[in-house]
Amino acid sequence: MKNVDKGTVVRTVLLFIALVNQTLMMCGKSVLPISEDQINTLADALYMAGSAAFTIVTSLIAWFKNNYVTEKGKQQKDVLQQKGLTK
């Protein structure tokens, strides 16, 4: 047991807890005193936050990748223009 990675132990314990929790939920038992309305409200909030984060991140990536915003990018654009490779 001396050579066991701490991260592996933590992940294994968390996996075990998740599996026990999932099994209890499938049997209709609630591990935490949370109502279905609270779960739905939380799920809606998480969906909205996740959707907003996804939109923001993909927008920033698309903007950055498709525009010459860095100094290196501006140099690349100049070279492309000199070679007649841009519109």
Tab-separated table of C-alpha atoms in Angstrom:
chain	number	residue	atom	x	y	z
A	1	MET	CA	0.000	0.000	0.000
A	2	LYS	CA	3.002	2.327	0.267
A	3	ASN	CA	3.136	2.933	-3.496
A	4	VAL	CA	-0.546	3.800	-3.928
A	5	ASP	CA	-1.083	7.223	-5.476
A	6	LYS	CA	-3.160	9.556	-3.265
A	7	GLY	CA	-5.072	10.830	-6.304
A	8	THR	CA	-6.061	7.272	-7.195
A	9	VAL	CA	-7.352	6.677	-3.675
A	10	VAL	CA	-9.368	9.919	-3.677
A	11	ARG	CA	-10.862	9.188	-7.121
A	12	THR	CA	-11.722	5.637	-6.077
A	13	VAL	CA	-13.434	6.782	-2.866
A	14	LEU	CA	-15.393	9.464	-4.736
A	15	LEU	CA	-16.415	6.915	-7.380
A	16	PHE	CA	-17.593	4.545	-4.650
A	17	ILE	CA	-19.626	7.330	-2.998
A	18	ALA	CA	-21.152	8.284	-6.357
A	19	LEU	CA	-22.084	4.656	-7.087
A	20	VAL	CA	-23.644	4.175	-3.645
A	21	ASN	CA	-25.531	7.453	-4.046
A	22	GLN	CA	-26.783	6.450	-7.514
A	23	THR	CA	-27.896	3.036	-6.236
A	24	LEU	CA	-29.790	4.614	-3.324
A	25	MET	CA	-31.446	7.096	-5.684
A	26	MET	CA	-32.534	4.255	-8.005
A	27	CYS	CA	-34.124	2.570	-4.980
A	28	GLY	CA	-36.024	5.759	-4.137
A	29	LYS	CA	-33.902	6.683	-1.144
A	30	SER	CA	-32.606	10.223	-0.705
A	31	VAL	CA	-29.139	10.600	0.733
A	32	LEU	CA	-29.540	14.333	1.142
A	33	PRO	CA	-32.793	16.036	2.190
A	34	ILE	CA	-33.346	17.794	-1.159
A	35	SER	CA	-36.784	18.188	-2.706
A	36	GLU	CA	-37.507	17.600	-6.391
A	37	ASP	CA	-38.350	21.296	-6.837
A	38	GLN	CA	-34.919	22.248	-5.488
A	39	ILE	CA	-33.281	19.802	-7.889
A	40	ASN	CA	-35.234	21.185	-10.854
A	41	THR	CA	-34.377	24.770	-9.909
A	42	LEU	CA	-30.702	23.878	-9.525
A	43	ALA	CA	-30.689	21.963	-12.812
A	44	ASP	CA	-32.240	24.918	-14.636
A	45	ALA	CA	-29.684	27.304	-13.148
A	46	LEU	CA	-26.786	24.994	-14.021
A	47	TYR	CA	-28.082	24.593	-17.580
A	48	MET	CA	-28.358	28.352	-18.038
A	49	ALA	CA	-24.897	28.963	-16.586
A	50	GLY	CA	-23.366	26.163	-18.659
A	51	SER	CA	-25.066	27.399	-21.802
A	52	ALA	CA	-23.866	30.953	-21.213
A	53	ALA	CA	-20.307	29.789	-20.484
A	54	PHE	CA	-20.280	27.638	-23.627
A	55	THR	CA	-21.495	30.545	-25.756
A	56	ILE	CA	-18.959	32.967	-24.293
A	57	VAL	CA	-16.012	30.578	-24.649
A	58	THR	CA	-16.837	29.512	-28.194
A	59	SER	CA	-17.461	33.129	-29.210
A	60	LEU	CA	-14.100	34.237	-27.836
A	61	ILE	CA	-12.291	31.346	-29.517
A	62	ALA	CA	-13.980	32.012	-32.853
A	63	TRP	CA	-13.254	35.728	-32.633
A	64	PHE	CA	-9.614	35.217	-31.626
A	65	LYS	CA	-8.907	32.472	-34.173
A	66	ASN	CA	-10.514	34.285	-37.111
A	67	ASN	CA	-9.061	37.726	-36.513
A	68	TYR	CA	-5.547	39.083	-36.457
A	69	VAL	CA	-5.615	40.447	-32.912
A	70	THR	CA	-2.073	39.698	-31.750
A	71	GLU	CA	1.094	41.353	-33.009
A	72	LYS	CA	2.116	38.055	-34.643
A	73	GLY	CA	-1.314	37.836	-36.261
A	74	LYS	CA	-0.966	41.340	-37.675
A	75	GLN	CA	2.421	40.380	-39.143
A	76	GLN	CA	0.854	37.276	-40.689
A	77	LYS	CA	-1.875	39.396	-42.244
A	78	ASP	CA	0.717	41.766	-43.720
A	79	VAL	CA	2.620	38.843	-45.263
A	80	LEU	CA	-0.591	37.365	-46.680
A	81	GLN	CA	-1.511	40.716	-48.201
A	82	GLN	CA	1.960	41.137	-49.702
A	83	LYS	CA	1.676	37.685	-51.321
A	84	GLY	CA	-1.862	38.449	-52.576
A	85	LEU	CA	-3.373	35.641	-50.479
A	86	THR	CA	-6.191	37.663	-48.904
A	87	LYS	CA	-9.421	39.044	-50.292
